[in-house]
Coordinates of C-alpha atoms in Angstrom, one line a residue:
M18 CA 5.3 -59.2 -23.6
K19 CA 5.0 -60.8 -27.1
P20 CA 8.1 -63.3 -27.9
G21 CA 10.5 -62.2 -30.2
K22 CA 10.8 -58.5 -28.9
D23 CA 14.1 -57.3 -27.4
P24 CA 13.1 -55.7 -24.2
L25 CA 15.9 -53.5 -24.0
A26 CA 15.2 -52.3 -27.6
L27 CA 11.4 -51.5 -26.5
A28 CA 12.6 -49.9 -23.4
S29 CA 14.9 -47.5 -25.4
T30 CA 12.2 -47.0 -28.0
A31 CA 9.3 -46.1 -25.3
S32 CA 11.8 -43.7 -23.5
R33 CA 12.2 -41.4 -26.5
P34 CA 9.0 -39.6 -26.0
V35 CA 9.3 -39.5 -22.2
H36 CA 12.9 -37.9 -22.5
L37 CA 11.6 -35.4 -25.1
L38 CA 8.6 -34.5 -22.7
N39 CA 11.0 -33.9 -19.8
R40 CA 13.2 -31.8 -22.0
V41 CA 10.1 -29.6 -22.8
L42 CA 8.9 -29.7 -19.1
F43 CA 12.5 -28.6 -18.3
L44 CA 12.6 -25.5 -20.7
L45 CA 9.2 -24.6 -19.6
S46 CA 10.0 -24.4 -16.0
L47 CA 13.3 -22.7 -16.9
I48 CA 11.3 -20.0 -18.7
V49 CA 9.1 -19.7 -15.9
V50 CA 12.0 -19.2 -13.2
L51 CA 13.3 -16.4 -15.4
L52 CA 10.4 -14.7 -15.8
G53 CA 9.8 -14.8 -12.2
N54 CA 13.1 -13.4 -11.4
V55 CA 12.2 -10.3 -13.7
T56 CA 9.3 -10.0 -11.8
A57 CA 11.2 -10.4 -8.4
Q58 CA 13.4 -7.7 -9.6
A59 CA 10.7 -5.4 -10.5
F60 CA 11.6 -2.8 -7.6
E61 CA 15.1 -1.4 -7.6
V62 CA 16.2 -1.4 -3.7
R63 CA 17.7 2.0 -2.6
D64 CA 18.3 3.5 1.0
G65 CA 17.2 7.2 1.7
D66 CA 15.9 9.8 3.9
M67 CA 12.9 12.2 3.0
K68 CA 15.1 14.4 1.2
A69 CA 16.8 11.7 -1.3
I70 CA 13.5 10.4 -1.8
L71 CA 11.9 13.9 -3.0
Q72 CA 15.1 14.7 -5.0
T73 CA 15.2 11.6 -6.9
R74 CA 13.6 11.3 -10.5
L75 CA 13.0 7.9 -11.7
D76 CA 11.5 6.0 -14.5
A77 CA 11.0 2.9 -12.9
P78 CA 9.5 1.7 -9.7
V79 CA 12.1 1.9 -6.5
A80 CA 11.6 0.3 -3.3
W81 CA 13.2 2.8 -0.6
R82 CA 14.4 1.7 2.8
Y83 CA 13.7 4.4 4.7
T84 CA 16.8 5.4 6.8
P85 CA 15.1 6.9 9.7
N86 CA 12.9 4.3 10.6
S87 CA 14.0 0.7 9.7
E88 CA 10.2 -0.5 9.6
I89 CA 9.5 1.7 6.8
W90 CA 9.6 1.0 3.0
I91 CA 8.4 3.4 0.3
I92 CA 7.7 1.9 -3.0
D93 CA 8.3 5.0 -5.3
V94 CA 6.3 4.8 -8.5
P95 CA 6.2 6.6 -11.9
G96 CA 2.9 6.8 -13.0
L97 CA -0.4 7.0 -11.2
E98 CA -2.2 4.4 -13.2
V99 CA 0.6 1.8 -12.2
L100 CA 0.6 2.9 -8.6
G101 CA -3.2 2.4 -8.8
R102 CA -3.0 -1.3 -10.5
T103 CA -0.4 -2.1 -7.4
F104 CA -2.7 -1.0 -4.5
N105 CA -5.9 0.3 -5.0
R106 CA -7.3 -3.3 -4.7
V107 CA -5.4 -4.0 -0.9
T108 CA -6.4 -0.5 -0.1
Q109 CA -9.9 -1.2 -0.7
L110 CA -10.0 -4.2 1.4
K111 CA -8.0 -2.6 4.2
E112 CA -9.8 1.1 4.4
H113 CA -13.1 0.4 2.8
Q114 CA -14.3 -2.7 4.3
Y115 CA -14.8 -3.2 7.9
S116 CA -18.5 -4.1 8.9
E117 CA -18.8 -6.5 6.1
P118 CA -19.7 -10.2 7.5
Y119 CA -17.3 -11.7 4.6
P120 CA -14.5 -9.4 3.8
R121 CA -12.9 -10.4 0.4
V122 CA -10.5 -9.0 -2.4
L123 CA -12.6 -7.9 -5.4
T124 CA -12.4 -8.9 -8.9
T125 CA -11.0 -6.7 -11.3
E126 CA -14.6 -6.2 -12.8
E127 CA -15.8 -5.5 -9.3
L128 CA -12.8 -2.9 -8.4
T129 CA -13.5 -1.2 -11.7
K130 CA -17.1 -0.6 -10.8
Y131 CA -16.5 0.4 -7.3
I132 CA -14.0 2.9 -8.4
G133 CA -16.3 4.2 -11.1
A134 CA -19.2 4.3 -8.5
A135 CA -17.0 7.0 -6.5
N136 CA -16.3 9.0 -9.7
R137 CA -12.6 7.9 -9.9
T138 CA -10.1 6.1 -11.8
F139 CA -7.6 3.8 -11.2
A140 CA -5.2 6.7 -11.5
S141 CA -7.1 8.8 -9.0
F142 CA -8.6 6.5 -6.6
A143 CA -5.7 7.2 -4.1
A144 CA -2.3 9.2 -4.6
G145 CA -0.7 7.5 -1.8
H146 CA -1.2 4.2 0.2
D147 CA 0.0 2.9 3.7
L148 CA -0.3 -0.9 4.9
R149 CA 1.2 -3.3 7.2
V150 CA 2.9 -6.3 5.8
S151 CA 0.2 -8.3 7.9
D152 CA -2.5 -6.3 5.8
L153 CA -0.8 -7.3 2.4
V154 CA -0.2 -11.0 3.8
Q155 CA -4.2 -11.2 4.5
F156 CA -4.6 -9.6 1.0
F157 CA -2.7 -12.3 -0.8
N158 CA -4.1 -15.1 1.0
Y159 CA -7.7 -13.9 0.5
A160 CA -6.8 -13.7 -3.1
E161 CA -5.6 -17.3 -3.1
R162 CA -8.6 -18.4 -1.2
D163 CA -11.0 -17.2 -3.6
K164 CA -9.1 -17.6 -6.9
V165 CA -9.1 -13.8 -7.8
E166 CA -6.8 -13.0 -10.6
L167 CA -4.6 -10.0 -9.5
F168 CA -2.7 -7.2 -11.6
P169 CA 0.9 -8.2 -12.9
E170 CA 1.9 -5.1 -10.7
E171 CA 0.2 -6.8 -7.5
Y172 CA 2.0 -10.2 -8.3
A173 CA 5.2 -8.0 -8.5
L174 CA 4.7 -6.7 -5.0
R175 CA 4.2 -10.1 -3.6
D176 CA 7.1 -11.4 -5.1
F177 CA 9.1 -8.4 -3.7
L178 CA 7.6 -9.0 -0.3
V179 CA 9.0 -12.7 -0.4
E180 CA 12.3 -11.7 -1.8
Q181 CA 12.9 -9.2 1.1
G182 CA 11.9 -11.6 3.7
L183 CA 8.7 -9.6 4.8
M184 CA 6.6 -12.8 4.4
K185 CA 7.0 -16.3 3.1
E186 CA 4.8 -19.0 1.7
W187 CA 4.0 -22.2 3.6
R188 CA 2.1 -25.0 2.5
G189 CA 0.0 -23.1 0.0
F190 CA -0.5 -19.9 2.7
Y191 CA 1.2 -16.6 3.0
Q192 CA 2.9 -15.9 6.5
A193 CA 4.0 -12.5 7.7
Q194 CA 8.0 -12.7 9.1
K195 CA 7.7 -8.8 9.9
P196 CA 4.1 -7.8 10.1
H197 CA 4.3 -4.7 11.6
T198 CA 6.6 -3.6 9.0
M199 CA 4.9 -0.6 6.9
I200 CA 4.8 -0.7 3.0
L201 CA 4.1 2.9 1.9
S202 CA 3.7 4.2 -1.7
I203 CA 3.8 7.6 -3.6
P204 CA 3.9 8.6 -6.9
Q205 CA 6.6 10.6 -8.8
V206 CA 6.6 13.9 -10.2
Q207 CA 4.3 14.0 -13.5
E208 CA 2.6 16.3 -15.9
R209 CA -1.1 16.0 -16.4
R210 CA -2.1 13.3 -19.0
S211 CA -5.2 12.4 -20.7
N212 CA -5.9 9.7 -18.2
E213 CA -4.0 10.9 -15.1
P214 CA -3.8 13.9 -13.1
G215 CA -0.6 15.9 -12.7
V216 CA 1.8 15.2 -9.6
T217 CA 3.9 18.4 -8.9
S218 CA 6.9 18.3 -6.5
N219 CA 5.1 20.3 -3.7
A220 CA 2.2 17.6 -4.3
R221 CA 4.6 14.6 -4.1
Y222 CA 6.1 16.0 -0.7
A223 CA 2.6 16.3 0.8
I224 CA 1.9 12.6 -0.2
L225 CA 5.1 11.5 1.0
L226 CA 4.6 13.2 4.5
H227 CA 0.9 12.3 4.7
E228 CA 2.2 8.6 4.1
L229 CA 5.2 8.8 6.7
A230 CA 2.7 10.0 9.3
H231 CA 0.9 6.8 8.9
G232 CA 4.0 4.7 9.3
E233 CA 4.8 6.9 12.4
F234 CA 1.3 6.0 13.7
H235 CA 1.9 2.3 13.3
T236 CA 5.7 2.1 14.2
N237 CA 6.0 4.6 17.2
L238 CA 4.0 3.2 20.2
A239 CA 4.4 6.6 22.2
Y240 CA 3.0 8.7 19.1
N241 CA 0.3 6.3 18.7
K242 CA -0.7 6.3 22.3
Y243 CA -0.7 10.3 21.8
C244 CA -2.9 10.3 19.0
R245 CA -5.3 8.4 20.5
A246 CA -5.4 10.3 23.6
F247 CA -5.7 13.6 21.6
W248 CA -8.8 12.1 19.7
E249 CA -10.4 11.0 23.3
D250 CA -9.5 14.0 25.3
S251 CA -9.2 17.1 23.2
L252 CA -11.5 17.0 20.2
T253 CA -15.0 17.7 20.8
D254 CA -17.6 15.5 19.4
T255 CA -18.4 18.1 17.0
Q256 CA -14.8 17.9 15.6
K257 CA -14.8 14.2 15.6
E258 CA -18.0 14.3 13.5
A259 CA -16.6 16.5 11.2
F260 CA -13.6 14.1 10.5
R261 CA -15.9 11.2 10.2
R262 CA -18.0 13.3 7.5
F263 CA -14.7 14.0 5.7
L264 CA -13.7 10.5 5.6
A265 CA -16.7 9.1 4.7
S266 CA -17.1 11.2 1.6
M267 CA -14.0 9.4 0.3
R268 CA -15.5 6.1 1.5
Y269 CA -13.3 5.3 4.4
A270 CA -14.7 2.7 6.7
V271 CA -15.7 5.2 9.5
E272 CA -16.8 2.4 11.7
N273 CA -13.2 1.8 12.4
E274 CA -11.8 4.1 15.3
E275 CA -8.1 3.0 15.0
L276 CA -8.6 4.3 11.0
L277 CA -10.4 7.4 12.2
I278 CA -7.6 8.5 14.2
N279 CA -4.9 7.6 11.9
E280 CA -6.2 9.6 9.3
M281 CA -7.1 12.3 11.5
Q282 CA -3.5 13.0 12.6
A283 CA -2.3 12.5 8.9
Y284 CA -4.6 15.3 7.6
L285 CA -4.7 17.5 10.5
M286 CA -0.7 18.0 10.7
F287 CA 1.0 16.4 7.7
T288 CA -1.1 17.2 4.7
P289 CA 0.5 20.6 3.4
D290 CA -2.0 20.6 0.4
A291 CA -5.1 22.7 0.4
G292 CA -6.5 20.7 -2.5
S293 CA -6.6 17.5 -0.4
F294 CA -7.1 18.9 3.1
S295 CA -8.5 22.1 4.3
A296 CA -11.2 23.8 6.8
T297 CA -13.6 24.1 4.0
R298 CA -13.2 20.4 3.3
L299 CA -13.3 19.4 6.6
G300 CA -16.5 21.5 7.0
V301 CA -15.0 23.7 9.9
T302 CA -14.0 27.4 10.3
E303 CA -10.5 28.4 9.8
K304 CA -10.2 29.4 13.3
A305 CA -11.4 26.0 14.4
L306 CA -9.0 24.0 12.3
A307 CA -6.0 26.3 13.5
G308 CA -7.3 25.8 17.2
M309 CA -7.2 21.9 16.6
R310 CA -3.6 22.0 15.2
E311 CA -2.3 24.2 18.0
A312 CA -4.0 22.1 20.4
F313 CA -2.3 19.0 18.9
L314 CA 1.1 20.9 18.9
K315 CA 0.8 22.1 22.7
G316 CA 0.6 18.3 23.7
R317 CA 4.1 17.9 22.3
P318 CA 3.6 14.9 20.0
P319 CA 6.8 12.4 20.6
T320 CA 7.5 12.2 16.6
R321 CA 10.6 13.2 14.8
L322 CA 8.4 14.2 11.4
P323 CA 8.2 18.1 10.5
L324 CA 5.2 19.6 12.3
N325 CA 2.9 22.2 11.3
V326 CA 4.2 22.3 7.7
K327 CA 2.2 24.7 5.5
A328 CA 1.4 24.2 2.0
G329 CA 4.2 24.6 -0.4
D330 CA 6.7 23.8 2.3
A331 CA 9.5 21.6 1.1
P332 CA 12.6 20.1 3.3

């Protein structure tokens, strides 16, 4: 230190820019926190059964705690484009990748090309989704690992899962707190738009019922066993192959037998929408399809979901 300089004066002068920097950093951190809180509150939380969900019309995303089954959450989203931006990427990972030696989260450019190659858009790629919390934890960890930039809607979903205690972050990794809890998604009723298909009230019901069937498969052990036994013992090899072809046409990973069985039961018994599932789409006769449904019912599947629902039916 040069002679003649007051040490206290020097310290005071030097500290001014430091204090200013600290104030700026504090303000920036406060803004980040406030923005984070807005994101974390992106989903309004409500409780409801099937009837309450179907009868509710919303302009913003809502997360339903499904009252008949505490292991199921239903993300109810207005707008198929927003729904797709929230769930398409993780659905591609979990339902379309299976035999790849290195499963990974697609970049937005890759995902856009993948969806386009299937002659779909973000709004028409999938009308509903079903995922376990463990699936979503893997998805977010893979995205972090590979530095994949996600959509704001995906980050909002991540923050919701943390906020609800379904997963947590620990040392840079996400951990499932309730790995078997199901996260389902459905769209709100909407008119056809220039870039989005329309969703009728009957279509919304069919999507909800289909996704709830997936939730039942993963949370009801007795029903899960029943579906596996039905696939093994009641369906012929020809009928199984029909489901494989049907699902392969939608790019499902048909090498995954659990996925095959899960989709089989959901389409066979819980998709009252001829545009989504029919004897023609399955490649069988009406008699053959009716026979499969009758066989499924005769086994008395242990579920409280409405069975043998016909197109146009609603609770």
